[in-house]
Coordinates of C-alpha atoms (C1' of nucleotides) in Angstrom, one line a residue:
Chain W
M131 CA 71.8 93.3 -96.7
E132 CA 70.1 95.2 -93.9
Q133 CA 72.1 98.2 -95.0
D134 CA 70.8 97.9 -98.5
K135 CA 67.2 98.0 -97.4
V136 CA 67.8 101.1 -95.4
N137 CA 69.3 102.8 -98.5
E138 CA 66.7 101.8 -100.9
S139 CA 63.7 103.1 -99.2
D140 CA 62.7 105.4 -96.4
T141 CA 59.9 105.0 -93.9
N142 CA 57.3 106.4 -96.3
G143 CA 58.0 103.7 -98.7
L144 CA 59.7 106.0 -101.1
K145 CA 62.8 104.7 -102.9
K146 CA 66.3 106.0 -102.4
G147 CA 69.6 105.4 -104.2
Q148 CA 70.3 105.0 -107.8
W149 CA 67.6 105.6 -110.4
S150 CA 66.6 102.8 -112.7
T151 CA 65.9 103.3 -116.4
Q152 CA 62.2 102.7 -115.8
E153 CA 62.1 105.4 -113.2
D154 CA 63.9 107.8 -115.6
E155 CA 61.4 107.1 -118.3
I156 CA 58.4 107.7 -116.0
L157 CA 59.9 111.0 -114.8
A158 CA 60.8 112.1 -118.3
A159 CA 57.3 111.4 -119.5
Y160 CA 55.8 113.3 -116.6
V161 CA 57.9 116.4 -117.2
K162 CA 57.2 116.2 -121.0
E163 CA 53.5 116.3 -120.2
H164 CA 53.4 118.6 -117.2
G165 CA 56.6 120.6 -117.4
E166 CA 59.1 121.2 -114.6
G167 CA 57.9 121.8 -111.1
N168 CA 55.3 120.3 -108.9
W169 CA 57.7 117.6 -108.1
N170 CA 55.7 116.2 -105.3
L171 CA 52.9 115.4 -107.7
V172 CA 55.1 113.0 -109.7
S173 CA 54.8 110.2 -107.1
K174 CA 51.1 110.8 -106.7
N175 CA 50.3 111.0 -110.4
C176 CA 52.7 108.5 -111.8
G177 CA 53.1 106.0 -109.0
L178 CA 56.9 106.8 -109.0
A179 CA 58.1 105.9 -105.5
R180 CA 60.4 108.9 -105.2
C181 CA 60.0 112.1 -103.2
G182 CA 59.7 115.4 -105.0
K183 CA 63.2 116.4 -104.1
S184 CA 64.7 113.3 -105.6
C185 CA 62.6 113.8 -108.8
R186 CA 63.8 117.4 -109.1
F187 CA 67.4 116.4 -108.6
R188 CA 67.2 113.6 -111.1
W189 CA 65.6 115.7 -113.7
L190 CA 67.9 118.7 -113.3
N191 CA 71.1 116.8 -113.1
H192 CA 70.6 113.9 -115.5
L193 CA 67.5 113.9 -117.6
K194 CA 67.2 117.5 -118.8
S195 CA 67.9 117.6 -122.6
D196 CA 70.3 120.5 -122.6
L197 CA 72.9 118.9 -120.3
K198 CA 76.4 118.4 -121.6
R199 CA 77.8 115.0 -121.2
G200 CA 81.3 113.9 -120.5
P201 CA 84.2 115.3 -118.5
L202 CA 84.7 119.0 -118.0
S203 CA 87.0 120.6 -120.6
I204 CA 90.1 122.4 -119.5
E205 CA 88.5 125.7 -120.4
E206 CA 85.5 124.8 -118.2
K207 CA 87.7 123.9 -115.3
Q208 CA 89.7 127.1 -115.5
K209 CA 86.5 129.0 -115.7
I210 CA 85.3 127.3 -112.5
I211 CA 88.5 128.2 -110.7
R212 CA 88.1 131.8 -111.8
L213 CA 84.5 131.9 -110.8
Y214 CA 85.2 130.5 -107.4
D215 CA 87.7 133.3 -107.0
T216 CA 85.1 135.8 -107.5
L217 CA 81.9 134.1 -106.3
G218 CA 83.0 131.7 -103.7
P219 CA 81.0 128.5 -103.3
K220 CA 78.0 129.6 -105.2
W221 CA 77.6 126.6 -107.4
S222 CA 74.2 127.4 -108.9
K223 CA 75.5 130.9 -110.0
M224 CA 78.6 129.2 -111.5
A225 CA 76.3 126.8 -113.4
I226 CA 74.7 129.8 -115.1
E227 CA 78.1 130.7 -116.5
L228 CA 78.7 127.2 -117.7
P229 CA 75.8 126.2 -120.0
G230 CA 75.0 122.5 -119.9
R231 CA 76.8 122.0 -116.6
T232 CA 75.0 121.6 -113.3
D233 CA 75.8 123.0 -109.9
N234 CA 76.3 119.5 -108.6
E235 CA 78.9 118.8 -111.4
I236 CA 80.7 121.9 -110.6
K237 CA 80.6 121.3 -106.9
N238 CA 81.9 117.8 -107.4
F239 CA 84.8 119.0 -109.5
W240 CA 85.7 121.6 -107.0
N241 CA 85.5 119.3 -104.0
I242 CA 87.6 116.6 -105.7
R243 CA 90.2 119.3 -106.7
K244 CA 90.1 120.6 -103.2
R245 CA 90.7 117.2 -101.7
K246 CA 93.6 116.5 -104.1
R247 CA 95.2 119.8 -103.3
E248 CA 94.8 119.4 -99.6
K249 CA 96.6 116.1 -99.9
E250 CA 99.5 118.0 -101.5
G251 CA 99.4 120.6 -98.9
L252 CA 98.0 123.2 -101.2
P253 CA 95.2 125.6 -100.6
P254 CA 92.2 125.2 -102.8
L255 CA 92.6 128.5 -104.5
Y256 CA 95.8 130.3 -104.7
H257 CA 94.4 133.8 -104.8
R258 CA 92.6 133.5 -101.6
S259 CA 95.2 131.6 -99.7
I260 CA 96.7 134.7 -98.2
K261 CA 94.7 137.8 -97.5
H262 CA 95.9 141.2 -98.3
E263 CA 96.4 142.9 -95.0
D264 CA 96.1 146.4 -96.4
E265 CA 93.8 146.6 -99.4
N266 CA 94.4 150.2 -99.9
N267 CA 98.1 150.1 -100.1
S268 CA 98.9 150.1 -103.8
K269 CA 102.2 151.8 -103.8
F270 CA 103.9 148.9 -105.7
Q271 CA 101.0 147.9 -107.9
D272 CA 102.1 149.8 -111.0
S273 CA 105.5 148.2 -111.0
F274 CA 104.1 144.7 -110.9
H275 CA 101.1 144.9 -113.2
N276 CA 101.9 141.4 -114.6
V277 CA 102.3 139.8 -111.2
P278 CA 99.1 138.2 -109.8
N279 CA 97.4 139.6 -106.9
M280 CA 98.6 137.2 -104.3
V281 CA 102.1 138.1 -104.9
Q282 CA 101.4 141.7 -105.0
N283 CA 99.4 141.5 -101.9
N284 CA 102.3 140.4 -99.9
V285 CA 104.9 142.9 -101.3
D286 CA 104.1 145.6 -98.8
N287 CA 104.3 143.3 -95.9
T288 CA 107.8 142.1 -96.5
S289 CA 111.1 143.7 -95.8
I290 CA 114.6 143.7 -97.2
S291 CA 117.4 142.1 -95.2
N292 CA 120.8 140.6 -95.5
N293 CA 121.1 136.9 -95.0
I294 CA 119.3 133.7 -95.8
S295 CA 120.1 130.2 -94.9
P296 CA 121.4 128.0 -97.6
T297 CA 118.6 125.5 -97.0
L298 CA 116.0 128.1 -97.4
I299 CA 117.5 129.2 -100.7
K300 CA 117.9 125.6 -101.8
R301 CA 114.4 124.8 -101.1
G302 CA 112.8 127.9 -102.2
E303 CA 112.8 129.6 -105.5
I304 CA 109.6 130.8 -104.0
E305 CA 110.9 132.9 -101.3
I306 CA 112.8 134.9 -103.8
P307 CA 110.1 136.5 -105.9
Y308 CA 108.3 137.2 -102.8
M309 CA 111.0 139.4 -101.4
K310 CA 112.4 140.5 -104.7
L311 CA 109.2 142.2 -105.6
E312 CA 109.8 144.7 -102.9
M313 CA 113.3 145.3 -104.0
I314 CA 112.4 146.0 -107.6
S315 CA 111.7 149.5 -106.9
E316 CA 115.0 150.1 -105.4
L317 CA 117.6 147.8 -106.8
P318 CA 118.6 146.6 -110.3
P319 CA 118.5 142.9 -111.1
L320 CA 121.6 140.7 -110.7
P321 CA 122.9 138.9 -113.7
P322 CA 121.8 135.3 -113.7
S323 CA 125.3 133.9 -113.6
L324 CA 125.9 135.6 -110.2
E325 CA 122.8 133.9 -108.8
I326 CA 123.9 130.6 -110.1
Q327 CA 127.2 130.9 -108.3
N328 CA 125.6 132.2 -105.2
F329 CA 123.0 129.5 -104.9
E330 CA 125.0 126.6 -106.1
Y331 CA 122.8 125.3 -108.8
P332 CA 125.1 122.7 -110.3
L333 CA 122.8 121.9 -113.1
F334 CA 123.8 124.2 -115.9
S335 CA 126.0 122.8 -118.6
N336 CA 125.0 125.0 -121.4
T337 CA 123.9 128.5 -122.2
M338 CA 121.4 129.4 -124.8
S339 CA 120.5 133.0 -125.3
N340 CA 118.9 134.3 -122.2
Y341 CA 118.3 131.0 -120.4
E342 CA 120.4 128.1 -119.4
Y343 CA 119.7 124.5 -119.5
T344 CA 121.2 121.1 -118.9
T345 CA 120.6 117.8 -120.4
Y346 CA 121.6 115.6 -117.4
S347 CA 119.2 112.9 -116.5
P348 CA 116.2 114.1 -114.5
P349 CA 114.8 112.2 -111.7
T350 CA 113.4 108.9 -112.8
L351 CA 110.1 109.4 -111.1
M352 CA 109.0 111.8 -113.7
E353 CA 108.6 111.2 -117.4
T354 CA 110.8 114.0 -118.5
Q355 CA 112.4 114.7 -121.8
Y356 CA 114.7 117.4 -120.7
E357 CA 115.4 119.8 -117.9
M358 CA 116.0 123.4 -118.1
S359 CA 116.3 126.4 -115.9
Q360 CA 115.6 129.9 -116.6
P361 CA 115.8 133.1 -114.7
I362 CA 112.4 134.5 -114.0
S363 CA 111.8 138.1 -113.4
P364 CA 108.7 139.4 -111.8
R365 CA 108.9 142.3 -114.2
S366 CA 108.9 140.1 -117.3
N367 CA 105.9 138.5 -118.8
G368 CA 107.4 135.5 -120.6
M369 CA 106.1 132.0 -120.7
L370 CA 107.9 130.9 -117.6
E371 CA 106.8 133.9 -115.7
S372 CA 103.3 133.2 -116.7
I373 CA 103.5 129.7 -115.4
F374 CA 105.2 130.6 -112.3
Y375 CA 103.1 133.4 -111.2
N376 CA 99.9 131.8 -112.3
P377 CA 99.9 128.3 -110.9
N378 CA 96.5 127.5 -112.3
I379 CA 98.1 127.4 -115.7
L380 CA 99.7 124.1 -114.6
E381 CA 96.3 122.5 -114.1
D382 CA 95.7 119.8 -116.5
S383 CA 99.0 120.4 -118.3
Q384 CA 101.9 118.1 -118.5
I385 CA 104.3 120.8 -117.2
K386 CA 105.4 120.6 -113.7
L387 CA 107.6 122.9 -111.8
I388 CA 109.6 120.9 -109.2
D389 CA 112.4 121.8 -107.0
E390 CA 116.0 121.3 -107.9
E391 CA 116.2 118.0 -106.2
G392 CA 113.3 116.8 -108.1
K393 CA 111.5 115.9 -105.0
N394 CA 108.8 118.4 -104.5
P395 CA 106.5 120.3 -106.7
I396 CA 107.0 123.9 -106.8
S397 CA 103.9 125.8 -106.2
L398 CA 103.8 129.5 -105.6
E399 CA 100.9 129.5 -103.4
K400 CA 102.2 126.6 -101.3
D401 CA 105.6 128.1 -100.7
V402 CA 104.5 131.6 -100.2
E403 CA 102.0 130.5 -97.7
A404 CA 104.4 128.2 -96.0
N405 CA 107.0 130.9 -95.7
Y406 CA 104.7 133.8 -95.2
G407 CA 105.1 134.1 -91.5
L408 CA 108.8 133.6 -91.8
L409 CA 109.3 136.2 -94.3
K410 CA 107.0 138.6 -92.7
N411 CA 108.5 138.2 -89.2
D412 CA 112.1 137.4 -89.8
T413 CA 113.5 140.0 -92.1
N414 CA 117.0 138.7 -91.6
K415 CA 116.3 135.7 -93.7
I416 CA 116.2 137.6 -96.9
P417 CA 119.4 137.7 -98.8
N418 CA 121.0 140.9 -99.9
D419 CA 122.2 139.5 -103.2
I420 CA 118.9 138.3 -104.6
K421 CA 117.6 141.1 -106.5
D422 CA 115.4 140.4 -109.4
T423 CA 115.9 137.0 -110.7
L424 CA 114.9 133.5 -109.6
Y425 CA 115.2 130.2 -111.2
A426 CA 112.7 127.6 -112.0
I427 CA 113.5 124.2 -113.2
I428 CA 110.9 122.8 -115.5
Y429 CA 110.4 119.1 -116.1
G430 CA 107.9 118.4 -118.7
K431 CA 107.0 117.5 -122.2
G432 CA 106.6 119.6 -125.2
I433 CA 107.0 123.0 -123.9
P434 CA 106.7 125.2 -127.0
G435 CA 109.7 127.1 -128.1
F436 CA 112.2 125.1 -126.0
P437 CA 114.5 122.3 -127.1
Chain S
dA109 C1' 94.3 86.8 -106.7
dA110 C1' 92.3 89.4 -103.3
dG111 C1' 91.8 92.9 -100.1
dA112 C1' 92.7 97.9 -99.3
dT113 C1' 92.5 102.4 -100.8
dG114 C1' 91.2 106.3 -103.4
dA115 C1' 88.9 109.1 -107.1
dG116 C1' 84.9 110.3 -109.2
dC117 C1' 80.3 110.8 -109.2
dA118 C1' 75.3 110.5 -107.9
dA119 C1' 72.3 111.2 -104.6
dC120 C1' 70.6 112.5 -100.0
dC121 C1' 70.0 115.7 -96.1
dG122 C1' 69.2 119.9 -93.7
dC123 C1' 68.4 124.5 -93.8
dA124 C1' 66.9 128.8 -96.1
dT125 C1' 63.9 131.0 -99.1
dT126 C1' 59.8 131.5 -101.7
dA127 C1' 55.1 130.4 -102.9
dT128 C1' 50.5 129.3 -101.7
dA129 C1' 46.4 128.3 -99.1
Chain I
dC156 C1' 49.2 137.8 -91.8
dT157 C1' 50.5 133.2 -90.8
dA158 C1' 51.2 128.5 -91.3
dT159 C1' 52.5 125.1 -94.4
dA160 C1' 54.2 123.3 -98.6
dA161 C1' 57.3 123.5 -102.3
dT162 C1' 61.6 124.6 -104.1
dG163 C1' 66.4 125.8 -104.1
dC164 C1' 71.0 125.5 -102.5
dG165 C1' 75.2 123.9 -100.5
dG166 C1' 77.3 120.4 -97.5
dT167 C1' 78.0 115.8 -97.1
dT168 C1' 77.6 110.8 -97.7
dG169 C1' 78.1 106.6 -99.8
dC170 C1' 78.4 103.7 -103.9
dT171 C1' 81.1 102.0 -107.9
dC172 C1' 85.0 101.2 -110.2
dA173 C1' 89.9 101.5 -110.9
dT174 C1' 94.4 101.2 -109.0
dC175 C1' 97.6 99.8 -105.7
dT176 C1' 99.7 96.6 -102.4

DNA sequence: AAGATGAGCAACCGCATTATA
DNA sequence: CTATAATGCGGTTGCTCATCT
């Protein structure tokens, strides 16, 4: 009760908290007559017990006529993510690029997303999660034109080596592209079958053209229709590569990449970041016989072009 | 059924910048 | 030119409602 009093008004007798319909009407009528601005005059002229800042906020974020209503579309969300990559937390600048959306709306979306991802151990934005240590070094760039920056950025910091522990392999499809990228310029890809043997993926019961899949039951925790695995090459630009190298594609989709035990989501940014130090510092961890191909297992619904 | 928890959202706060007297 | 007011921006809080235990 006491708390409510504090929240509803400040010491100047001006109201705080949620706006009522009557207050909205007063404010809207004021703006209609006088235009935007002079927000401090609203309370003086209309008897609206709100401070100027509060009036401005309410108008810009809720009452203005050209505001879009409803949740952000997938396109809008993707745009925000891209904008954040280039602009950083400049919400008002982002709002200019998203007509009908307010800086507050965009900020809320981002913060909610950020919170979710932190919970999952993911950085808010995959591009920025790892900084390129040598911005000028572009010796590999041409070879990986279809690989996103973050992966490219780490290529020249990794080294080739001979061994990797089974657990690292088992956990990480992610380590593989990371180190393979560097090998591309030197070594040809291994055939997928060899990788399967080497890494003991016991999943594959069938072969169809250039990918393999299995129909055995996926983990019950996910509503999956099938499970498939496909070699991914950093040099290719197919659907799976697109998904794998651009984790933001997965946002708001029903497709999930998860590890072979069905326990953890695969996320390029997460795993690259998690293993960044390891791969950078311990070159002996990188297997000799991983060359160009990695596997991802997709659990999901309705992936076009697949059974 | 009820309390706990969490997501989403609206709104406030403090600081920086800009306008005005 | 300077002091003050107004506005703008980004960080943060806190309320509401839905879901979970």
